Coordinates of C-alpha atoms in Angstrom, one line a residue:
M14 CA 37.1 67.7 -32.8
S15 CA 33.8 68.8 -31.0
A16 CA 32.7 67.5 -27.7
E17 CA 29.3 66.2 -29.6
T18 CA 31.5 64.4 -32.1
I19 CA 33.6 62.7 -29.2
L20 CA 30.3 61.6 -27.5
V21 CA 28.8 60.2 -30.6
Q22 CA 32.0 58.2 -31.3
A23 CA 32.3 56.8 -27.8
A24 CA 28.4 55.9 -27.9
T25 CA 29.1 54.1 -31.4
A26 CA 32.3 52.3 -29.8
E27 CA 30.2 51.2 -26.9
A28 CA 27.2 49.9 -28.9
V29 CA 29.8 48.1 -31.1
T30 CA 31.4 46.3 -28.0
T31 CA 28.1 45.5 -26.4
S32 CA 26.8 44.1 -29.8
A33 CA 30.0 41.9 -30.1
V34 CA 29.6 40.8 -26.6
A35 CA 25.9 39.9 -27.1
K36 CA 26.8 37.9 -30.4
K37 CA 29.8 36.0 -28.5
P38 CA 28.5 32.6 -28.1
S39 CA 28.2 31.8 -24.1
R40 CA 29.9 28.7 -23.1
R41 CA 27.7 26.2 -21.8
P42 CA 28.6 24.2 -18.7
R43 CA 29.9 20.9 -19.3
R44 CA 27.9 18.2 -18.4
T45 CA 29.4 15.6 -16.0
K46 CA 28.6 12.2 -17.2
E47 CA 26.9 10.5 -14.5
R48 CA 28.6 7.0 -13.5
P49 CA 26.3 4.0 -13.4
N50 CA 25.3 2.8 -10.2
V51 CA 26.7 -0.8 -10.3
V52 CA 25.1 -1.8 -7.0
R53 CA 21.8 -0.3 -7.9
I54 CA 21.9 -2.4 -11.4
V55 CA 22.9 -5.4 -9.6
M56 CA 20.1 -5.1 -7.0
L57 CA 17.4 -4.5 -9.8
A58 CA 18.8 -7.5 -11.8
L59 CA 18.3 -9.8 -8.8
L60 CA 14.9 -8.4 -7.4
V61 CA 13.1 -8.2 -11.0
P62 CA 13.4 -11.8 -11.7
L63 CA 12.7 -12.8 -8.1
M64 CA 9.7 -10.7 -7.6
G65 CA 8.7 -10.7 -11.4
G66 CA 9.2 -14.3 -12.0
P67 CA 6.3 -16.0 -10.1
A68 CA 3.8 -13.1 -11.4
Y69 CA 4.8 -13.8 -15.0
I70 CA 4.4 -17.7 -14.5
L71 CA 1.0 -17.1 -12.8
L72 CA -0.2 -14.5 -15.6
V73 CA 0.7 -16.6 -18.8
N74 CA -0.2 -20.1 -17.5
A75 CA -3.8 -18.4 -16.6
F76 CA -4.6 -18.4 -20.6
K77 CA -2.9 -21.8 -21.5
T78 CA -4.1 -25.3 -21.9
Q79 CA -3.3 -28.0 -19.7
Q80 CA -0.8 -29.6 -22.0
D81 CA 0.7 -26.2 -22.7
I82 CA 1.3 -25.4 -18.9
Q83 CA 3.0 -28.7 -18.5
T84 CA 5.1 -28.6 -21.5
Q85 CA 6.3 -24.9 -21.7
P86 CA 5.2 -23.3 -18.3
F87 CA 7.6 -20.4 -19.2
G88 CA 6.6 -20.0 -22.8
I89 CA 3.8 -17.9 -24.4
P90 CA 2.1 -20.0 -27.4
F91 CA 0.6 -17.0 -28.9
G92 CA -1.6 -19.0 -31.4
R93 CA -3.2 -21.1 -28.5
L94 CA -3.9 -18.8 -25.7
T95 CA -7.4 -18.9 -24.6
L96 CA -10.0 -17.2 -22.5
E97 CA -11.8 -20.4 -21.8
P98 CA -10.0 -21.3 -18.3
L99 CA -10.5 -17.8 -17.1
L100 CA -14.1 -17.7 -18.1
A101 CA -14.7 -21.1 -16.7
A102 CA -13.3 -20.0 -13.2
I103 CA -15.7 -17.0 -13.1
T104 CA -18.8 -19.0 -14.0
S105 CA -18.0 -22.1 -12.1
P106 CA -21.0 -23.4 -10.1
E107 CA -18.7 -25.4 -8.0
Y108 CA -16.3 -22.6 -7.1
N109 CA -16.2 -19.1 -7.9
V110 CA -13.5 -16.7 -6.6
V111 CA -15.6 -13.6 -7.5
A112 CA -18.3 -14.8 -5.4
S113 CA -15.9 -14.1 -2.3
Y114 CA -15.0 -10.7 -3.4
G115 CA -17.9 -8.9 -1.5
F116 CA -17.3 -10.9 1.8
T117 CA -13.7 -10.0 1.8
A118 CA -14.2 -6.3 0.7
S119 CA -16.7 -5.9 3.3
I120 CA -14.1 -7.0 6.2
V121 CA -11.6 -4.4 4.5
I122 CA -14.0 -1.7 4.6
V123 CA -15.1 -2.2 8.3
V124 CA -11.6 -2.9 9.4
D125 CA -10.4 0.4 7.8
I126 CA -13.1 2.3 9.2
I127 CA -12.6 1.2 12.7
C128 CA -8.8 1.3 12.6
I129 CA -8.8 5.2 11.4
A130 CA -11.6 6.0 13.8
L131 CA -9.7 4.6 16.9
A132 CA -5.8 5.1 15.5
G133 CA -6.4 9.0 14.9
P134 CA -7.7 10.2 18.3
A135 CA -5.2 7.9 20.2
A136 CA -2.2 9.0 18.1
Y137 CA -3.3 12.7 18.4
V138 CA -3.3 12.2 22.3
I139 CA 0.1 10.7 22.2
A140 CA 1.9 13.0 19.9
R141 CA 0.6 16.2 21.7
S142 CA 0.8 14.9 25.3
T143 CA 4.1 15.7 27.2
N144 CA 3.0 13.5 30.0
R145 CA 5.6 10.7 30.3
K146 CA 3.2 8.0 31.0
T147 CA 1.0 9.0 28.1
R148 CA 4.4 8.9 25.9
L149 CA 4.7 5.2 27.3
L150 CA 1.7 4.0 25.6
M151 CA 3.3 4.6 22.4
L152 CA 6.0 2.0 23.4
Y153 CA 3.1 -0.2 24.4
F154 CA 1.6 0.1 20.8
L155 CA 4.8 -0.3 19.1
A156 CA 5.4 -3.5 20.8
G157 CA 2.4 -4.7 19.0
T158 CA 4.2 -4.3 15.8
F159 CA 7.0 -6.9 16.4
I160 CA 4.7 -9.8 17.8
P161 CA 3.5 -11.9 14.7
G162 CA -0.3 -11.9 14.1
A163 CA -0.3 -15.6 13.7
A164 CA 1.2 -16.0 17.3
M165 CA -1.9 -14.2 18.7
V166 CA -4.5 -16.1 16.7
I167 CA -4.8 -18.9 19.3
P168 CA -5.2 -16.7 22.3
A169 CA -7.5 -14.5 20.4
I170 CA -9.7 -17.7 20.0
Y171 CA -10.2 -18.1 23.8
V172 CA -11.0 -14.4 24.0
L173 CA -13.5 -14.5 21.2
R174 CA -14.9 -17.6 22.6
T175 CA -15.8 -16.0 25.9
L176 CA -17.3 -13.3 24.1
G177 CA -19.3 -15.7 21.8
L178 CA -17.8 -14.3 18.8
V179 CA -16.2 -17.5 17.3
N180 CA -16.6 -18.3 13.6
S181 CA -18.2 -14.9 13.1
F182 CA -18.1 -11.9 11.1
A183 CA -17.8 -9.6 14.1
G184 CA -15.0 -11.9 15.8
L185 CA -12.6 -11.7 12.8
V186 CA -13.3 -7.8 12.5
L187 CA -12.3 -7.2 16.0
Y188 CA -9.4 -9.4 15.6
D189 CA -8.1 -7.6 12.5
S190 CA -8.7 -4.4 13.8
A191 CA -6.7 -5.2 17.0
T192 CA -3.6 -6.2 14.8
T193 CA -3.8 -3.2 12.2
L194 CA -3.9 -0.7 15.3
P195 CA -0.2 -0.5 16.3
V196 CA 1.2 0.1 12.8
S197 CA -1.7 2.9 12.2
I198 CA -1.0 4.6 15.4
F199 CA 2.8 4.5 14.9
L200 CA 2.4 6.1 11.2
M201 CA 0.0 8.7 12.6
V202 CA 2.0 9.8 15.6
G203 CA 4.8 10.2 13.3
Y204 CA 3.0 12.6 11.1
I205 CA 1.1 14.6 13.6
S206 CA 4.4 15.4 15.4
T207 CA 5.1 17.3 12.1
V208 CA 2.0 19.4 12.6
P209 CA 2.7 22.8 14.4
K210 CA 1.3 23.0 17.6
D211 CA 0.4 26.6 16.8
I212 CA -2.7 25.3 15.0
D213 CA -4.1 23.6 18.3
Q214 CA -3.5 26.7 20.1
A215 CA -5.3 29.0 17.7
A216 CA -8.3 26.5 17.5
S217 CA -8.3 26.5 21.4
I218 CA -8.4 30.4 21.4
D219 CA -11.4 30.2 18.9
G220 CA -13.1 28.0 21.6
A221 CA -12.7 24.7 19.9
G222 CA -12.2 21.7 22.3
R223 CA -9.7 18.7 21.8
L224 CA -12.0 16.5 19.8
R225 CA -13.4 19.1 17.6
T226 CA -9.7 20.5 16.9
F227 CA -8.9 16.9 16.0
W228 CA -11.6 16.1 13.7
T229 CA -12.1 19.3 12.1
I230 CA -8.7 20.7 11.7
I231 CA -5.9 18.2 12.3
F232 CA -7.7 15.2 10.8
P233 CA -7.9 16.8 7.3
L234 CA -4.2 17.3 7.5
L235 CA -3.3 13.7 8.0
R236 CA -4.7 12.8 4.6
P237 CA -1.4 11.3 3.2
A238 CA -1.2 9.2 6.3
V239 CA -4.8 8.0 6.4
V240 CA -4.5 7.1 2.8
T241 CA -1.0 5.2 3.4
I242 CA -2.6 3.3 6.3
L243 CA -5.8 2.4 4.3
I244 CA -3.8 1.2 1.3
L245 CA -1.4 -0.9 3.5
N246 CA -4.3 -2.5 5.8
S247 CA -6.4 -3.1 2.7
I248 CA -3.8 -4.9 0.8
G249 CA -2.6 -6.9 4.1
L250 CA -6.3 -7.8 4.8
W251 CA -7.0 -9.1 1.5
N252 CA -4.2 -11.3 1.3
D253 CA -4.5 -12.7 4.7
F254 CA -5.1 -16.2 5.0
V255 CA -4.1 -17.4 8.6
S256 CA -6.7 -15.5 10.9
P257 CA -9.8 -16.1 8.4
Q258 CA -9.0 -19.5 7.9
I259 CA -8.5 -20.2 11.9
L260 CA -11.0 -17.6 13.0
L261 CA -13.9 -18.3 10.7
G262 CA -13.6 -22.1 10.2
P263 CA -15.3 -24.3 7.7
S264 CA -18.5 -24.4 10.0
S265 CA -19.4 -20.8 9.4
E266 CA -19.5 -21.4 5.6
Q267 CA -17.9 -17.9 5.1
Y268 CA -15.0 -17.5 2.9
T269 CA -12.5 -14.7 2.0
V270 CA -10.6 -14.7 -1.2
T271 CA -7.7 -16.7 0.3
T272 CA -9.6 -19.2 2.3
A273 CA -11.9 -19.7 -0.7
I274 CA -9.1 -20.6 -2.9
Y275 CA -7.6 -22.9 -0.4
T276 CA -10.8 -24.8 -0.1
G277 CA -12.0 -24.4 -3.6
I278 CA -9.0 -25.5 -5.7
S279 CA -7.7 -28.1 -3.4
Q280 CA -9.7 -30.6 -5.0
Y281 CA -8.3 -29.5 -8.5
T282 CA -4.5 -29.4 -7.8
T283 CA -3.8 -31.6 -10.8
D284 CA -6.0 -29.6 -13.1
L285 CA -3.8 -26.6 -13.7
T286 CA -6.5 -24.8 -15.7
K287 CA -8.5 -24.3 -12.8
V288 CA -5.6 -23.4 -10.5
F289 CA -3.8 -20.6 -12.2
P290 CA -7.1 -18.6 -13.5
N291 CA -8.4 -18.7 -9.7
L292 CA -5.3 -17.5 -8.2
L293 CA -5.2 -14.6 -10.9
L294 CA -8.8 -13.7 -10.3
A295 CA -7.6 -13.9 -6.3
I296 CA -4.8 -11.3 -6.8
A297 CA -6.2 -9.4 -9.6
P298 CA -8.2 -6.5 -7.5
V299 CA -5.1 -6.2 -5.3
I300 CA -2.8 -5.6 -8.3
V301 CA -5.2 -3.0 -9.8
F302 CA -5.8 -1.3 -6.5
F303 CA -1.8 -1.2 -5.8
I304 CA -1.1 0.2 -9.3
Y305 CA -3.7 3.1 -8.8
M306 CA -2.7 3.8 -5.4
Q307 CA 1.3 3.4 -5.4
R308 CA 2.0 6.8 -5.6
H309 CA -0.1 8.0 -2.6
I310 CA 2.1 5.1 -0.7
I311 CA 5.2 6.8 -1.4
S312 CA 4.0 10.4 -0.7
G313 CA 2.6 9.3 2.4
L314 CA 5.8 7.8 3.8
T315 CA 7.9 10.7 2.7
V316 CA 5.6 13.4 3.5
G317 CA 7.0 15.5 6.5
A318 CA 10.6 13.8 6.2
T319 CA 12.0 17.1 5.4
K320 CA 10.3 19.0 8.1
G321 CA 12.4 20.3 10.9

């Protein structure tokens, strides 16, 4: 047998072996069956009706007649659902929740702007400072998160009265800005701490000052934290009742959504066809806003959590 024949037979045998190996079905890794998390299921079973129950009652009863609300508050009489109570609430000349949207939104926007404009630079100084006294400022602002806002309303009235801002839009804005600053600074300090200091040093070498470094370089990097703060503050300010009720007062004739509902529907407490539609109109913008922005809340709170 010649050498060429031997090489041809060896190549043929190797090809057959390779083909056989290639055709051999590969074993798939067995998937381990995940065990159901009993604690998670129990928690969801408790939280869903607890949190979704009031929202369900509010939603379904906003489109019912007075008789259906009283006889079957949890049922959905599909054949008798009507938009008349909701349209009556929107077009009511006596009381209109939609009319207070603009005033409440103006408070939310102004407070958000003031809060971001003040919390950003303050958090930048605290996060970048190595001075122990400056770091103590963080504890000062952090203490503000533990004090209930309602407990500061009465002292705030005396301060605003001294400044001549009681029962005014400016007074309420100043109070809301002061109460939202601690949490905003706390969140921003935590996020700025994850931004490398090399960025500041590079900006300093290029001739940028501290203020310019923050607003042109650091602040754009804070977008997740800023969005989270705006969402949390906006929802809290929209739903706030105590501070506008006390600081504005009836004499100012200015009402937010919550105080307007309290004032407007209190005389219709027996007419449920006015109560439920007005409550639905009050919370509808917040629900839409939250559904649209909720993914930014999660990303803003978790960003930087895995950085060393």
